Coordinates of C-alpha atoms and ligand atoms in Angstrom, one line a residue:
M1 CA 9.7 84.3 57.5
R2 CA 10.6 82.7 54.2
L3 CA 10.4 79.0 53.2
K4 CA 11.5 77.2 50.1
S5 CA 8.5 76.1 48.0
E6 CA 9.3 72.4 48.3
D7 CA 9.6 72.7 52.1
L8 CA 6.3 74.5 52.4
K9 CA 4.6 71.9 50.3
S10 CA 6.1 69.1 52.3
L11 CA 5.0 70.6 55.6
I12 CA 1.4 71.1 54.3
K13 CA 1.3 67.6 52.8
T14 CA 2.5 66.0 56.0
K15 CA -0.1 67.8 58.1
L16 CA -3.0 66.9 55.8
H17 CA -1.9 63.3 55.5
K18 CA -1.7 63.1 59.4
A19 CA -5.2 64.6 59.5
G20 CA -6.4 61.7 57.3
L21 CA -6.1 62.5 53.6
N22 CA -4.4 59.7 51.7
E23 CA -0.9 60.6 50.3
E24 CA -2.1 61.3 46.7
H25 CA -4.9 63.6 47.9
A26 CA -2.6 65.3 50.4
D27 CA 0.0 65.9 47.8
V28 CA -2.4 67.6 45.4
A29 CA -4.0 69.7 48.1
A30 CA -0.5 70.8 49.3
D31 CA 0.4 71.6 45.7
V32 CA -2.6 73.8 45.2
L33 CA -2.0 75.6 48.5
T34 CA 1.7 76.1 47.8
F35 CA 0.7 77.3 44.3
A36 CA -1.3 80.1 46.0
D37 CA 1.3 81.1 48.5
A38 CA 4.0 81.1 45.8
R39 CA 2.0 83.7 43.9
G40 CA 1.3 85.9 46.9
I41 CA -2.3 84.6 47.1
H42 CA -1.8 84.1 50.8
S43 CA -5.6 84.1 51.4
H44 CA -5.7 80.6 49.9
G45 CA -2.4 79.1 50.9
A46 CA -1.0 77.7 54.2
V47 CA -3.5 79.9 56.2
R48 CA -6.2 77.3 55.2
V49 CA -4.4 74.2 56.4
E50 CA -5.7 74.1 59.9
Y51 CA -9.3 74.5 58.7
Y52 CA -8.9 71.6 56.2
A53 CA -7.1 69.5 58.8
E54 CA -10.0 70.0 61.2
R55 CA -12.7 69.1 58.6
I56 CA -10.7 66.1 57.5
A57 CA -10.1 64.9 61.0
K58 CA -13.8 65.3 61.9
G59 CA -14.9 63.3 58.8
G60 CA -16.3 66.3 56.8
I61 CA -14.1 65.4 53.7
N62 CA -14.4 61.9 52.3
T63 CA -10.9 60.5 52.5
N64 CA -11.8 57.6 50.3
P65 CA -14.1 59.1 47.6
D66 CA -15.5 57.1 44.7
F67 CA -14.5 59.7 42.0
K68 CA -16.4 59.1 38.7
F69 CA -16.2 60.9 35.4
E70 CA -19.4 60.8 33.4
K71 CA -19.1 62.0 29.8
T72 CA -22.6 63.5 29.0
G73 CA -22.1 64.6 25.5
P74 CA -19.4 65.3 22.8
A75 CA -18.0 68.2 24.7
S76 CA -19.6 67.9 28.2
G77 CA -19.3 65.9 31.3
V78 CA -19.8 65.7 35.0
F79 CA -17.1 64.7 37.6
H80 CA -18.6 63.3 40.7
G81 CA -16.6 64.2 43.7
D82 CA -18.4 62.1 46.3
G83 CA -17.7 64.6 49.2
G84 CA -14.0 64.3 48.6
N85 CA -11.2 66.8 48.7
G86 CA -11.9 69.6 46.3
H87 CA -8.4 70.3 45.1
I88 CA -7.8 66.8 43.7
A89 CA -11.4 66.5 42.3
A90 CA -11.1 69.8 40.5
K91 CA -7.7 68.9 39.2
L92 CA -8.8 65.5 37.8
A93 CA -11.9 67.1 36.3
M94 CA -9.7 69.7 34.5
D95 CA -7.5 66.8 33.2
E96 CA -10.7 65.4 31.6
A97 CA -11.7 68.8 30.2
I98 CA -8.2 69.2 28.6
K99 CA -8.4 65.8 26.9
M100 CA -11.9 66.6 25.7
A101 CA -11.1 70.1 24.4
K102 CA -8.0 68.8 22.5
E103 CA -10.4 66.5 20.6
S104 CA -13.6 68.5 20.4
G105 CA -12.4 72.1 20.5
V106 CA -14.3 72.9 23.7
A107 CA -15.2 71.2 26.9
I108 CA -17.6 72.1 29.7
I109 CA -17.2 69.9 32.8
G110 CA -19.1 70.3 36.0
V111 CA -17.5 69.1 39.2
R112 CA -20.1 68.2 41.9
D113 CA -20.2 67.3 45.6
I114 CA -16.7 68.5 46.5
S115 CA -15.2 70.5 49.3
H116 CA -13.4 73.8 48.9
S117 CA -10.9 73.7 46.0
G118 CA -8.7 76.8 46.9
A119 CA -7.3 79.3 44.5
I120 CA -9.0 78.2 41.3
S121 CA -6.4 79.7 38.9
Y122 CA -4.5 76.4 39.7
F123 CA -7.0 74.7 37.4
T124 CA -7.2 77.3 34.6
E125 CA -3.3 77.3 34.5
Q126 CA -3.5 73.5 34.0
A127 CA -5.3 74.2 30.7
A128 CA -3.1 77.2 29.7
S129 CA 0.0 75.1 30.2
E130 CA -1.4 72.7 27.6
G131 CA -1.9 75.6 25.1
L132 CA -5.6 75.9 25.8
I133 CA -7.8 78.6 27.3
G134 CA -9.1 77.7 30.8
I135 CA -12.0 79.2 32.6
S136 CA -13.3 78.0 36.0
M137 CA -15.8 79.2 38.5
C138 CA -17.2 77.7 41.7
Q139 CA -19.7 78.1 44.5
S140 CA -18.6 79.1 48.0
D141 CA -20.5 79.5 51.2
P142 CA -23.1 82.2 51.6
M143 CA -21.4 85.3 53.1
V144 CA -22.1 88.1 50.6
V145 CA -25.0 90.6 50.8
P146 CA -26.9 90.8 47.5
F147 CA -27.0 94.4 46.2
G148 CA -29.5 96.2 48.4
G149 CA -29.7 93.3 50.9
A150 CA -28.8 93.2 54.6
E151 CA -28.4 89.4 54.8
P152 CA -25.9 87.1 52.9
Y153 CA -27.2 85.1 50.0
Y154 CA -24.4 84.2 47.6
G155 CA -20.8 83.1 48.2
T156 CA -17.7 84.9 47.1
N157 CA -18.1 82.8 44.0
P158 CA -14.8 83.2 42.2
I159 CA -14.0 83.3 38.4
A160 CA -10.6 82.4 36.9
F161 CA -9.3 82.6 33.4
A162 CA -5.9 81.7 31.9
A163 CA -4.6 81.9 28.3
P164 CA -1.1 80.9 27.0
S165 CA 1.3 83.2 25.3
S166 CA 4.0 82.2 22.8
D167 CA 6.8 82.6 25.3
G168 CA 5.7 80.4 28.2
R169 CA 3.9 83.0 30.2
M170 CA 0.1 83.2 30.7
I171 CA -2.3 86.0 31.0
T172 CA -4.6 85.3 33.9
L173 CA -7.5 86.5 35.9
D174 CA -8.5 85.0 39.3
M175 CA -10.9 86.9 41.4
A176 CA -13.7 86.5 43.9
T177 CA -16.8 88.4 42.9
T178 CA -16.5 90.3 46.2
V179 CA -14.4 93.3 46.8
Q180 CA -12.1 90.9 48.7
A181 CA -12.0 87.1 49.2
W182 CA -13.0 85.8 52.6
G183 CA -9.4 84.5 52.9
K184 CA -8.2 88.1 52.8
I185 CA -10.2 88.7 56.0
L186 CA -8.6 85.5 57.5
H187 CA -5.2 86.7 56.4
A188 CA -5.8 90.1 58.1
R189 CA -6.9 88.2 61.2
S190 CA -3.7 86.1 61.2
K191 CA -1.6 89.2 60.8
K192 CA -3.7 91.2 63.3
E193 CA -4.2 93.9 60.8
S194 CA -7.3 96.1 60.1
I195 CA -9.1 96.0 56.8
P196 CA -10.3 98.8 54.5
D197 CA -14.0 99.8 55.2
T198 CA -15.0 99.0 51.6
W199 CA -14.6 95.2 52.0
A200 CA -17.2 94.1 54.5
V201 CA -20.1 95.0 56.8
D202 CA -20.8 94.2 60.5
S203 CA -24.0 92.8 61.9
N204 CA -25.7 96.1 61.5
G205 CA -24.8 96.3 57.8
E206 CA -22.3 99.1 58.6
P207 CA -18.9 99.1 57.0
T208 CA -16.2 97.7 59.3
T209 CA -12.4 97.9 59.5
D210 CA -12.1 95.2 62.1
P211 CA -11.7 91.7 60.5
L212 CA -13.1 90.2 63.7
N213 CA -16.3 92.2 63.3
V214 CA -17.2 91.1 59.8
N215 CA -20.7 89.8 59.3
A216 CA -20.9 89.8 55.4
L217 CA -18.8 90.7 52.5
L218 CA -19.7 93.3 49.8
P219 CA -19.9 92.3 46.1
I220 CA -17.6 94.1 43.6
A221 CA -19.2 97.2 41.9
G222 CA -22.6 96.8 43.5
P223 CA -25.2 95.2 41.2
K224 CA -22.6 94.1 38.7
G225 CA -20.6 91.9 41.1
Y226 CA -23.9 90.7 42.5
G227 CA -24.9 89.6 39.0
L228 CA -21.6 87.8 38.4
A229 CA -22.1 85.9 41.7
M230 CA -25.5 84.9 40.4
M231 CA -24.0 83.7 37.1
V232 CA -21.4 81.6 38.9
D233 CA -24.1 80.1 41.2
V234 CA -26.3 79.2 38.2
L235 CA -23.4 77.7 36.2
S236 CA -21.6 75.8 38.9
G237 CA -24.6 75.0 41.2
I238 CA -28.0 75.1 39.6
L239 CA -26.8 73.6 36.3
L240 CA -25.4 70.6 38.2
G241 CA -28.5 70.1 40.3
L242 CA -26.7 71.2 43.5
P243 CA -27.8 73.3 46.5
F244 CA -27.7 77.0 45.5
G245 CA -27.7 80.5 46.9
N246 CA -28.0 80.5 50.7
K247 CA -28.6 76.8 50.7
V248 CA -24.9 76.2 49.9
S249 CA -23.3 74.6 53.0
S250 CA -21.1 76.8 55.1
M251 CA -17.4 76.2 55.3
Y252 CA -17.5 76.5 59.1
E253 CA -20.7 74.6 59.9
D254 CA -21.0 70.9 60.4
L255 CA -17.4 70.1 60.0
S256 CA -18.2 66.4 60.2
E257 CA -20.5 66.5 57.1
Y258 CA -19.4 66.3 53.5
R259 CA -19.9 69.5 51.4
K260 CA -21.7 69.5 48.1
L261 CA -20.1 72.4 46.3
G262 CA -20.0 72.8 42.6
Q263 CA -17.4 74.0 40.2
L264 CA -17.5 74.4 36.4
H265 CA -14.5 74.2 34.1
I266 CA -14.7 75.5 30.5
V267 CA -11.8 74.8 28.2
I268 CA -11.4 76.3 24.7
N269 CA -8.9 75.0 22.2
P270 CA -7.6 77.9 20.0
A271 CA -6.7 75.4 17.3
F272 CA -10.5 75.3 16.5
F273 CA -10.6 79.1 16.1
T274 CA -7.8 81.3 15.0
G275 CA -5.1 78.6 15.3
I276 CA -2.7 78.0 18.2
A277 CA 0.3 79.9 16.9
N278 CA -1.7 82.9 15.9
F279 CA -3.5 82.9 19.2
K280 CA -0.4 82.6 21.4
N281 CA 1.4 85.3 19.4
S282 CA -1.5 87.7 19.8
I283 CA -1.6 87.0 23.6
T284 CA 2.1 87.8 23.8
E285 CA 1.4 91.0 21.8
T286 CA -1.5 92.1 24.0
M287 CA 0.6 91.5 27.1
S288 CA 3.4 93.7 25.6
D289 CA 0.8 96.4 24.5
L290 CA -0.5 96.5 28.0
N291 CA 2.9 96.9 29.5
Q292 CA 3.6 99.8 27.2
I293 CA 0.4 101.8 28.1
K294 CA 1.3 105.1 29.6
P295 CA 1.0 104.7 33.4
A296 CA -1.4 106.9 35.4
P297 CA -0.1 109.1 38.2
G298 CA 1.0 107.0 41.1
F299 CA 1.7 103.9 38.9
S300 CA 5.1 103.0 37.6
K301 CA 3.8 100.5 35.0
V302 CA 0.7 99.0 33.7
L303 CA 0.8 95.2 34.4
Y304 CA -1.0 92.7 32.3
P305 CA -3.6 90.8 34.3
G306 CA -1.9 88.3 36.6
Q307 CA 1.6 90.0 36.2
N308 CA 1.4 91.0 39.9
N309 CA 1.5 87.3 40.7
D310 CA 4.3 86.6 38.2
I311 CA 6.4 89.3 39.9
V312 CA 5.9 87.7 43.3
I313 CA 6.7 84.2 41.9
E314 CA 10.1 85.6 40.7
D315 CA 10.8 87.1 44.1
Y316 CA 9.8 84.0 46.0
K317 CA 11.8 81.7 43.7
E318 CA 14.9 83.7 44.7
N319 CA 14.2 84.5 48.3
G320 CA 11.7 81.9 49.5
I321 CA 7.9 82.1 50.0
E322 CA 6.8 84.4 52.8
I323 CA 4.8 82.7 55.5
V324 CA 3.3 84.1 58.7
E325 CA 5.3 82.8 61.7
D326 CA 2.3 81.4 63.6
I327 CA 1.3 79.4 60.6
Y328 CA 4.8 78.0 60.3
E329 CA 4.8 77.0 64.0
Y330 CA 1.5 75.2 63.5
L331 CA 2.7 73.4 60.4
K332 CA 5.8 72.0 62.0
S333 CA 4.0 71.1 65.3
D334 CA 2.4 67.8 66.0
V335 CA -1.0 69.5 66.5
I336 CA -3.6 68.4 63.9
H337 CA -6.0 71.2 64.7
N338 CA -7.1 73.3 67.7
N339 CA -10.8 72.8 67.3
Q340 CA -11.4 76.4 66.4
Y341 CA -13.4 76.3 63.2
D342 CA -16.4 74.0 64.0
H343 CA -19.1 76.4 65.1
K344 CA -22.2 78.0 63.6
N345 CA -20.9 81.5 63.1
P346 CA -18.7 81.6 60.0
F347 CA -17.5 85.1 60.8
A348 CA -16.3 84.5 64.3
E349 CA -12.7 83.7 65.1
Ligands
NAI1 P1 -7.2 89.7 44.0 O1 -8.1 90.8 44.3 O2 -5.9 89.6 44.8 O3 -6.8 89.7 42.5 C1 -7.8 89.7 41.4 C2 -7.2 89.8 40.1 O4 -6.6 91.0 39.8 C3 -6.1 88.7 39.9 O5 -6.2 88.1 38.7 C4 -4.8 89.5 40.0 O6 -3.8 89.0 39.2 C5 -5.3 90.8 39.3 N1 -4.4 92.0 39.7 C6 -4.2 92.4 41.0 N2 -3.4 93.5 41.0 C7 -3.1 93.7 39.7 C8 -2.4 94.7 39.0 N3 -1.7 95.7 39.7 N4 -2.3 94.7 37.7 C9 -2.9 93.7 37.0 N5 -3.7 92.7 37.6 C10 -3.8 92.8 38.9 O7 -8.0 88.3 44.1 P2 -9.2 87.9 45.1 O8 -10.5 88.4 44.5 O9 -8.8 88.4 46.5 O10 -9.1 86.4 45.1 C11 -8.1 85.7 45.7 C12 -8.1 84.2 45.5 O11 -9.3 83.7 46.2 C13 -8.3 83.7 44.1 O12 -7.3 82.7 43.9 C14 -9.6 83.0 44.1 O13 -9.7 81.8 43.2 C15 -9.7 82.6 45.5 N6 -11.1 82.3 46.0 C16 -11.5 81.0 46.1 C17 -12.8 80.7 46.6 C18 -13.2 79.3 46.7 O14 -14.3 79.0 47.2 N7 -12.5 78.3 46.2 C19 -13.7 81.7 46.9 C20 -13.2 83.1 46.7 C21 -12.0 83.3 46.2

């Protein structure tokens, strides 16, 4: 079914507010989740609301956090999230990074002690909409086998990038360092679909097509994705003095305890390099160059990175955002949560 963006956001906000988030935090969380669904990133949209609602209701997200921004150098800082909602903490930290990069040319801000922050291109697009380059990366719970390993160690540790063009668009990258994000498994579960056998392994380490049978995810491109996950964990975890590797708390364990996840925002101001106008013009040119590359057999057009999301945005603006019926039913119901996420096996339904 299809919903207007403002209606989806309002349903999500109401549910998270009822679960216990204050209005401001619920509003930002709903904005980040709607942002994801509006781009076709359904793995990080409304499908997550019930999980968040359960964690909030059980006290595993601080609904009254003492957020503090600590400037640690001319172009660096740490945002203390105090176990609060990750969406708003990461957003406020990016606001600080934007201010700092406007002044200093660059900014590197760590965000610590937060819960899950969703589709992290939300934060890089904050920077790009201010004419800056945004980079963000974060830890997530251990569910990925290291190259050559049979047990999970790293999370799906995503990396996002956004840069502005001269015509209001952005070139973006937003990817988990796994073949697929865990949310894609959740989405397949919610739609009762099978998954390709290249995404994940079962408890024997064998590839599986059943989303209910997943025991660990596979990194992209073997040792290369494994190395990127390591880099994300070092920069957004170890650098901030946070738990790292398989000591990162699981999303689905101890729903009554605060999480201590880390995220790192890097913002670069093109004014301190080639100049804003030149930079934006060249981004526009490179997007156009890419669109003009001769397509390979089976492709009608080469898209610039992120253009797949831009196409979905246009469709949804006209026709409404596509939402799974069961999720819509849950959102408009009075149920806060069905107590289905709080258990020790992150991979079980
Ligand atoms: P994906 O595989 O759907 O897309 C990866 C990238 O490829 C995107 O930048 C997308 O725009 C680009 N792309 C896809 N098709 C394209 C095409 N035809 N032409 C050009 N570019 C194309 O993304 P993935 O890895 O499934 O991640 C989904 C979301 O999950 C992201 O928003 C990520 O931030 C989020 N995530 C969040 C986590 C967290 O703990 N907060 C953990 C892991 C993922």
